[in-house]
Tab-separated table of N, CA and C in Angstrom:
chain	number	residue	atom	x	y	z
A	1	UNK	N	-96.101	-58.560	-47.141
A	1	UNK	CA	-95.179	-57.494	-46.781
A	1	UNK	C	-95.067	-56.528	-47.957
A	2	UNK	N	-95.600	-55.179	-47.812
A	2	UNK	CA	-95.545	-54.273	-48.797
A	2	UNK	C	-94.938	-52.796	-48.318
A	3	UNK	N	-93.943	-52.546	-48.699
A	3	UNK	CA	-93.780	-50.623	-48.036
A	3	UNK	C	-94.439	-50.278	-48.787
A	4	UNK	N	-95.028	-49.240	-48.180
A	4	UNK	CA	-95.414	-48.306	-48.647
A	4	UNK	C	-95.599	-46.289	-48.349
A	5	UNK	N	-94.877	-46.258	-50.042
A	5	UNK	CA	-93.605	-44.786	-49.431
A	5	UNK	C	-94.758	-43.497	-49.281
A	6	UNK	N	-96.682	-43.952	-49.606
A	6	UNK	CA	-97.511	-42.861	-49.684
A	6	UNK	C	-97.717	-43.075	-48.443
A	7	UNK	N	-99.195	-42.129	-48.734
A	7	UNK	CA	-100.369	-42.259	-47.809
A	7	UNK	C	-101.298	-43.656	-47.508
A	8	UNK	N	-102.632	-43.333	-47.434
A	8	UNK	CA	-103.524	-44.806	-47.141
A	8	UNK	C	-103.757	-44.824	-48.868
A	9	UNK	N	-103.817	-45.870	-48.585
A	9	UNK	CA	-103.807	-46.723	-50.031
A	9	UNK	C	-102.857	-46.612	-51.058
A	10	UNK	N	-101.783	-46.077	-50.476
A	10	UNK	CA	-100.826	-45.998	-51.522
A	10	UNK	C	-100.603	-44.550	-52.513
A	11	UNK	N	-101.872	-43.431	-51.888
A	11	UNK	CA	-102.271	-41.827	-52.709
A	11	UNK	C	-100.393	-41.222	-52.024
A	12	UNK	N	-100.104	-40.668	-53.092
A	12	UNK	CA	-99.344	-39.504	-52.659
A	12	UNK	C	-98.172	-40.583	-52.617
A	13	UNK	N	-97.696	-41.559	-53.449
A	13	UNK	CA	-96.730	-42.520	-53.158
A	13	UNK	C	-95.044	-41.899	-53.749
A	14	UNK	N	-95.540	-41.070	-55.441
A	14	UNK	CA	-94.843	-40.803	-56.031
A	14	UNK	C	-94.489	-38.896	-55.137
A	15	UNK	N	-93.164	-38.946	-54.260
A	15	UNK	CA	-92.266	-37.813	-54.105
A	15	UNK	C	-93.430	-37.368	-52.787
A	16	UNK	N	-94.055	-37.842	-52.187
A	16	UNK	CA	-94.977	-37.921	-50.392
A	16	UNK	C	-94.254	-37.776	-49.469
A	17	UNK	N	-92.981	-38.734	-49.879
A	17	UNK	CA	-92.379	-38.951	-48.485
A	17	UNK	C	-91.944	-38.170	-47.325
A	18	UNK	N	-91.500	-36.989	-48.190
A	18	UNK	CA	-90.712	-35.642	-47.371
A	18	UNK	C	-91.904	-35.295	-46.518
A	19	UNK	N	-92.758	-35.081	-47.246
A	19	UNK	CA	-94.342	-34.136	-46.525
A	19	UNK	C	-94.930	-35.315	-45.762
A	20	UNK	N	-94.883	-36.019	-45.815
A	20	UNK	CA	-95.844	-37.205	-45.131
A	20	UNK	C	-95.558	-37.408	-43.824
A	21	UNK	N	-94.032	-37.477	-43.711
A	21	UNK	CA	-93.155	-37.901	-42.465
A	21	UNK	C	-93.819	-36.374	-41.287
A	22	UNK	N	-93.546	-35.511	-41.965
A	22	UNK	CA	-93.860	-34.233	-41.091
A	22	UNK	C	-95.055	-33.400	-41.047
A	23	UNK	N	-96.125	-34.291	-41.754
A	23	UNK	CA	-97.700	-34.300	-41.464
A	23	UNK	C	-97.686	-35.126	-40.484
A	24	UNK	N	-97.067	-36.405	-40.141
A	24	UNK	CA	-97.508	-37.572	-39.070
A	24	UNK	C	-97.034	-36.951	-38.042
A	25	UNK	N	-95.792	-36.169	-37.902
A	25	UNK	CA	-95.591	-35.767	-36.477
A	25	UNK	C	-96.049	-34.522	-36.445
A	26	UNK	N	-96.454	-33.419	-37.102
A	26	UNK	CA	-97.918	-32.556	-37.002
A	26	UNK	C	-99.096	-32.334	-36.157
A	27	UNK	N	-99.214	-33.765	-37.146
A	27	UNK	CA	-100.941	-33.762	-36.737
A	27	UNK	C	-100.351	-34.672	-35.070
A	28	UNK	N	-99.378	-35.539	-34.916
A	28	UNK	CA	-99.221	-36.192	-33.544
A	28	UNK	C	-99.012	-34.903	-32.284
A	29	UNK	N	-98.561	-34.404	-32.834
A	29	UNK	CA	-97.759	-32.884	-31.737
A	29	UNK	C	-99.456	-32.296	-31.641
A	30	UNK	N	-99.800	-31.995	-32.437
A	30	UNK	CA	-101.829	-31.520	-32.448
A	30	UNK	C	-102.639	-32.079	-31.507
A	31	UNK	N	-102.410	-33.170	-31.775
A	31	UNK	CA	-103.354	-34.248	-31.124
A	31	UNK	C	-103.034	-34.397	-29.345
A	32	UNK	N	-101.817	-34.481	-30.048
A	32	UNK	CA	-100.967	-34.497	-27.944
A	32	UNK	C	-101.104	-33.017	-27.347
A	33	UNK	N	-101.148	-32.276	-27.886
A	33	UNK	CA	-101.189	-30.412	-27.781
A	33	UNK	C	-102.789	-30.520	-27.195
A	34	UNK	N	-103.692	-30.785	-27.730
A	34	UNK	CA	-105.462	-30.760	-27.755
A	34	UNK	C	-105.770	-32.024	-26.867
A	35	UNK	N	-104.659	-32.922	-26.002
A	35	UNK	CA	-105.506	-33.814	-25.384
A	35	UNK	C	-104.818	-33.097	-23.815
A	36	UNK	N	-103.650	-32.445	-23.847
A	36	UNK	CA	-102.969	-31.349	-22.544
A	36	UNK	C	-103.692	-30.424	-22.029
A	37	UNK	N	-104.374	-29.893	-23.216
A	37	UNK	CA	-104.245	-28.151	-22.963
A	37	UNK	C	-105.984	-28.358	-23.315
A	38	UNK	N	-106.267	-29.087	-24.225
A	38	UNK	CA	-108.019	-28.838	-24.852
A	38	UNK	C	-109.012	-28.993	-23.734
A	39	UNK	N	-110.022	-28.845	-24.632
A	39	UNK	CA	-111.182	-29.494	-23.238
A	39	UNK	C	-111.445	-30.665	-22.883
A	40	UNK	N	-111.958	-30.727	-22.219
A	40	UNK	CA	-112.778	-32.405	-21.625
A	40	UNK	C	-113.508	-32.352	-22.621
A	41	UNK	N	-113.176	-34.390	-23.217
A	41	UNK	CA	-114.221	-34.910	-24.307
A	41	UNK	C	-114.392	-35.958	-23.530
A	42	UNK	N	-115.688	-36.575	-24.068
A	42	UNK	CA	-116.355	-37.345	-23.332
A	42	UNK	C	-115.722	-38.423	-24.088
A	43	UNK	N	-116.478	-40.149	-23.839
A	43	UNK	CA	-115.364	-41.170	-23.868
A	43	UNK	C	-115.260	-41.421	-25.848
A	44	UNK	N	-116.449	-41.158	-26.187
A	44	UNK	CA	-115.552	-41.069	-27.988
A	44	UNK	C	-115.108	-40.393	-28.143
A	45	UNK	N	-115.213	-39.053	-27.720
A	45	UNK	CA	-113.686	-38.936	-28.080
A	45	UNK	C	-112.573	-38.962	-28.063
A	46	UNK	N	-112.284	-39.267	-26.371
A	46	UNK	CA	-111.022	-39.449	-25.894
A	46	UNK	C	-110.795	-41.140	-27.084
A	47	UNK	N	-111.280	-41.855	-26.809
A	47	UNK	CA	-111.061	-43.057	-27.293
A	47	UNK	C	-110.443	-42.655	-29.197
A	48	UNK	N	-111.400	-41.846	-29.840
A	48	UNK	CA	-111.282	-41.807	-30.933
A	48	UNK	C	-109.889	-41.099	-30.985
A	49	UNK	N	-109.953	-39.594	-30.842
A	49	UNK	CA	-108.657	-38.581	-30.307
A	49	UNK	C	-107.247	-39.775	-29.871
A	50	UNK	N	-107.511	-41.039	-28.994
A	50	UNK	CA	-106.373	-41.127	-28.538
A	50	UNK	C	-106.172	-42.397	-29.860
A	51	UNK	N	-106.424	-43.254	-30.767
A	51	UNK	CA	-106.773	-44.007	-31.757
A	51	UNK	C	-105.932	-43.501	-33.059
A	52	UNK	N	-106.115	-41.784	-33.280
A	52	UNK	CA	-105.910	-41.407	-34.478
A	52	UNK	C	-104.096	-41.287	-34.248
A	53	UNK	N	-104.160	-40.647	-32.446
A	53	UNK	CA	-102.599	-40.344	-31.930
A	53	UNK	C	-101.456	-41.650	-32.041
A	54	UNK	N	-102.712	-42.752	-31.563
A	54	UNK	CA	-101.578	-44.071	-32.280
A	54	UNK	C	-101.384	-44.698	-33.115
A	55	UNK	N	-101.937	-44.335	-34.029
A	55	UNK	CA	-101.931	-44.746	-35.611
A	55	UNK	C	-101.257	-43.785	-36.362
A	56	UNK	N	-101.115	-42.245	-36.085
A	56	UNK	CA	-100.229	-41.424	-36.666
A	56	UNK	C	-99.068	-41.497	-36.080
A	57	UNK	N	-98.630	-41.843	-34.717
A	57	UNK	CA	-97.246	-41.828	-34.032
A	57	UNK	C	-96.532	-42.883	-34.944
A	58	UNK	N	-97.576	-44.378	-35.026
A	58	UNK	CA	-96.733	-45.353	-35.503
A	58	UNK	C	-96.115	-45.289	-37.069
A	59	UNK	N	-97.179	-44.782	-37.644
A	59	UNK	CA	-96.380	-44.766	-39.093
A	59	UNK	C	-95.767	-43.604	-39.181
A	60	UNK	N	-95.833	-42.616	-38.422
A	60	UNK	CA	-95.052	-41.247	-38.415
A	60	UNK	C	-93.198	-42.269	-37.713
A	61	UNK	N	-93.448	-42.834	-37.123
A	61	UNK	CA	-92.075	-43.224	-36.971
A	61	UNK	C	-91.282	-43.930	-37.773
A	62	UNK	N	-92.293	-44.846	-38.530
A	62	UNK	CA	-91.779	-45.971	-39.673
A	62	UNK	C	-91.499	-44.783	-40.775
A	63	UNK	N	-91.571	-43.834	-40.524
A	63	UNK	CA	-91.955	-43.191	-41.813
A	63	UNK	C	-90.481	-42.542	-41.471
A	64	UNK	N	-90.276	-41.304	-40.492
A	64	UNK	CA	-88.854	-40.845	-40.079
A	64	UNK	C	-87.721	-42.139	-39.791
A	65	UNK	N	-88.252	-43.218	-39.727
A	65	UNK	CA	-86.857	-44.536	-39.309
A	65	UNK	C	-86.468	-44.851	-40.825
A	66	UNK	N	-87.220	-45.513	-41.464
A	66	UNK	CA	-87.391	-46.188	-42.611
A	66	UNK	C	-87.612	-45.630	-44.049
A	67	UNK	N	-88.204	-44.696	-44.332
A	67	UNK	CA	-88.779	-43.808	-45.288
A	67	UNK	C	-90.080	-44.033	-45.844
A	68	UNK	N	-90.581	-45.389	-44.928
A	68	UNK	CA	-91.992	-45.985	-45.490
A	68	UNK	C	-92.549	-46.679	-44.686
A	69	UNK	N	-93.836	-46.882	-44.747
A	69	UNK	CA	-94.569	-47.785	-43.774
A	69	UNK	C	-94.990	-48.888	-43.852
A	70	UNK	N	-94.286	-50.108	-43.493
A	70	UNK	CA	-94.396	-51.618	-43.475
A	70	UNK	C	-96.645	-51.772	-43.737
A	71	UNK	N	-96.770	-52.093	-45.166
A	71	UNK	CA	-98.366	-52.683	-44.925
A	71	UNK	C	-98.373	-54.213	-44.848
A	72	UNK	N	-99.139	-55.248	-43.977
A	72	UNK	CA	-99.240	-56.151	-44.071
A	72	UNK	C	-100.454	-57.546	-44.169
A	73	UNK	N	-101.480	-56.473	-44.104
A	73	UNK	CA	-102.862	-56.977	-43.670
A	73	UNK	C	-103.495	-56.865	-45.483
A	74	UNK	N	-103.680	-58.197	-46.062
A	74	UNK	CA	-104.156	-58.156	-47.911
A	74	UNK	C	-104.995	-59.293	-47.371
A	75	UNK	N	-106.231	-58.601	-47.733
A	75	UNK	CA	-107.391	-59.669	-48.308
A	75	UNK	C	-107.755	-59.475	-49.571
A	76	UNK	N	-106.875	-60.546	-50.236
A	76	UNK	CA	-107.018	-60.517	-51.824
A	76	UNK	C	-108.281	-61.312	-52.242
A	77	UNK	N	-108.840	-61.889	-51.650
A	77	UNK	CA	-110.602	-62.120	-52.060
A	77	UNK	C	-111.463	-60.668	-52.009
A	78	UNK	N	-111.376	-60.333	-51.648
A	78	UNK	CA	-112.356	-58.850	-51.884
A	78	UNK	C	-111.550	-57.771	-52.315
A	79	UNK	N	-109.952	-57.869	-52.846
A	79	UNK	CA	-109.283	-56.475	-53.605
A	79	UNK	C	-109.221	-55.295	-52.820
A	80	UNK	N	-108.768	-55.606	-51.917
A	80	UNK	CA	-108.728	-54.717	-50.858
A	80	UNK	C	-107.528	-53.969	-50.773
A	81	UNK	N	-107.495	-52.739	-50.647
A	81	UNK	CA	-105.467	-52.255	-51.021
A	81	UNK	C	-104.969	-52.729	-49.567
A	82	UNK	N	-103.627	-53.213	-49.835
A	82	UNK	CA	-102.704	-53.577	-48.325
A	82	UNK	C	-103.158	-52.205	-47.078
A	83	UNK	N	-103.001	-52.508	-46.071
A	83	UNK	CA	-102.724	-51.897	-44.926
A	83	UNK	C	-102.365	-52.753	-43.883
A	84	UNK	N	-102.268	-51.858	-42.682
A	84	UNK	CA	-101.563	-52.064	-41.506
A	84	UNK	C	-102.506	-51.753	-40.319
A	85	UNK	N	-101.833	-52.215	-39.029
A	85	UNK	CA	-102.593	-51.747	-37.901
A	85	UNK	C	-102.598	-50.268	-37.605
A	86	UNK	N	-101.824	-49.846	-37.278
A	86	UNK	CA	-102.236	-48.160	-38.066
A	86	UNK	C	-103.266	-47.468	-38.448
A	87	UNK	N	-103.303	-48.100	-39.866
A	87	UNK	CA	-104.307	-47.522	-40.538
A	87	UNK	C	-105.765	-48.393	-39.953
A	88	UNK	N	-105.867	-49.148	-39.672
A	88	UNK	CA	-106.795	-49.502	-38.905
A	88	UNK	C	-107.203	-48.312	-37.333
A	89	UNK	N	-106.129	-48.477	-36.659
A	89	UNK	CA	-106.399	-47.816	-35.694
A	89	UNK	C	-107.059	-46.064	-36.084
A	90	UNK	N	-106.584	-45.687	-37.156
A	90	UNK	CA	-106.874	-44.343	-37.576
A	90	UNK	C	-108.316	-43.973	-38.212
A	91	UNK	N	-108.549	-45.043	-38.707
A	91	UNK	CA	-109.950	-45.484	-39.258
A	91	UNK	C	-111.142	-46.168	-38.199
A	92	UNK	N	-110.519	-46.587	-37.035
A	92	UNK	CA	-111.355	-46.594	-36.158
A	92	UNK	C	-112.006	-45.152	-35.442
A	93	UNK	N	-110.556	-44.491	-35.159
A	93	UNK	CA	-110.514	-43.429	-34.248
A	93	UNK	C	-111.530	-42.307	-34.924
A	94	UNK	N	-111.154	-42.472	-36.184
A	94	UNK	CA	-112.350	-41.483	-36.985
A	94	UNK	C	-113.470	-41.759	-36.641
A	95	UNK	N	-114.137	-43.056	-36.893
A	95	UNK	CA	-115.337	-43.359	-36.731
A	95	UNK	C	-115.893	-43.331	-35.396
A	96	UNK	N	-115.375	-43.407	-34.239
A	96	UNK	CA	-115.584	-42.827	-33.233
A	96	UNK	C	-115.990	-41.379	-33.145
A	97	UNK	N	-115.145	-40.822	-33.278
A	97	UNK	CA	-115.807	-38.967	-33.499
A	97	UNK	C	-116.797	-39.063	-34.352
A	98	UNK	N	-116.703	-39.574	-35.605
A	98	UNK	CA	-117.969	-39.593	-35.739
A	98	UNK	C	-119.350	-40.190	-35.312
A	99	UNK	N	-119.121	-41.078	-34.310
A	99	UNK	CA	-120.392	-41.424	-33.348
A	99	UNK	C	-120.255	-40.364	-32.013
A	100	UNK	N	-119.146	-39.817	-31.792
A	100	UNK	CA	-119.251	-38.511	-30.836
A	100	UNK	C	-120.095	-37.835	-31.468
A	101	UNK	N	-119.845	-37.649	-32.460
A	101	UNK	CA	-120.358	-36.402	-32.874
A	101	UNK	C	-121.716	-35.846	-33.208
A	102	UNK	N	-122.772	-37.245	-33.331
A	102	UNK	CA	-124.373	-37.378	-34.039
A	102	UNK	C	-124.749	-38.086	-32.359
A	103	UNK	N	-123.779	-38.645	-31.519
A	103	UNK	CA	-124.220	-38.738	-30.332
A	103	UNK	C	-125.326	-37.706	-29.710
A	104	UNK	N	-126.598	-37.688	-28.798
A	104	UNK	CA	-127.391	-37.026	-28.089
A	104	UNK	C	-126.409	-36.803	-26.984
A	105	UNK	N	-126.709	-35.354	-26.800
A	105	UNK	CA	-125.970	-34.923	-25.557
A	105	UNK	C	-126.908	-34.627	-24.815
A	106	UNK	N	-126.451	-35.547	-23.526
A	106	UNK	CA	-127.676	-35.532	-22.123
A	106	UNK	C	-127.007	-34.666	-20.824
């Protein structure tokens, strides 16, 4: 169990908090704005697009409830910095667009 008052890995920990909280609901209002109104994406991206929306909603809320985001996932055999499902989900969702994106379009 670690808060944590930054970004991923802990960047932007020292005085983040103010800006961080209202980057997560930002980029969430963006994301929900571009999946209403945008175009049809095919399934990485919807998958990726909808991935990044629940990984920024969730710590965007821990972040406006709490002032920080609960990390809980440490694999201290390989020195790995703490995270959360979240940041997992956000790091998936990326990597999706990026297989949208080098994807062949047929």
């Amino acid at each position: 169990f670690v808060t944590n008052t930054g970004a991923a890995f802990s960047l932007f920990r020292n005085g983040g908090v103010f800006w961080l909280r209202w980057l997560s609901l930002l980029v969430s209002l963006g994301l929900m704005a571009m999946a209403w109104f945008g175009p049809r994406f095919n399934r990485w991206e919807q998958v990726g697009y909808g991935l990044i929306l629940g990984g920024a909603l969730g710590n965007g809320i821990d972040r406006f409830i709490s002032g920080y985001v609960v990390d809980f996932l440490d694999f201290r055999l390989i020195h790995f910095p703490v995270f959360n499902l979240a940041d997992v989900s956000i790091n998936i969702g990326i990597w999706c667009l990026i297989i949208a994106t080098f994807r062949i379009k047929t």
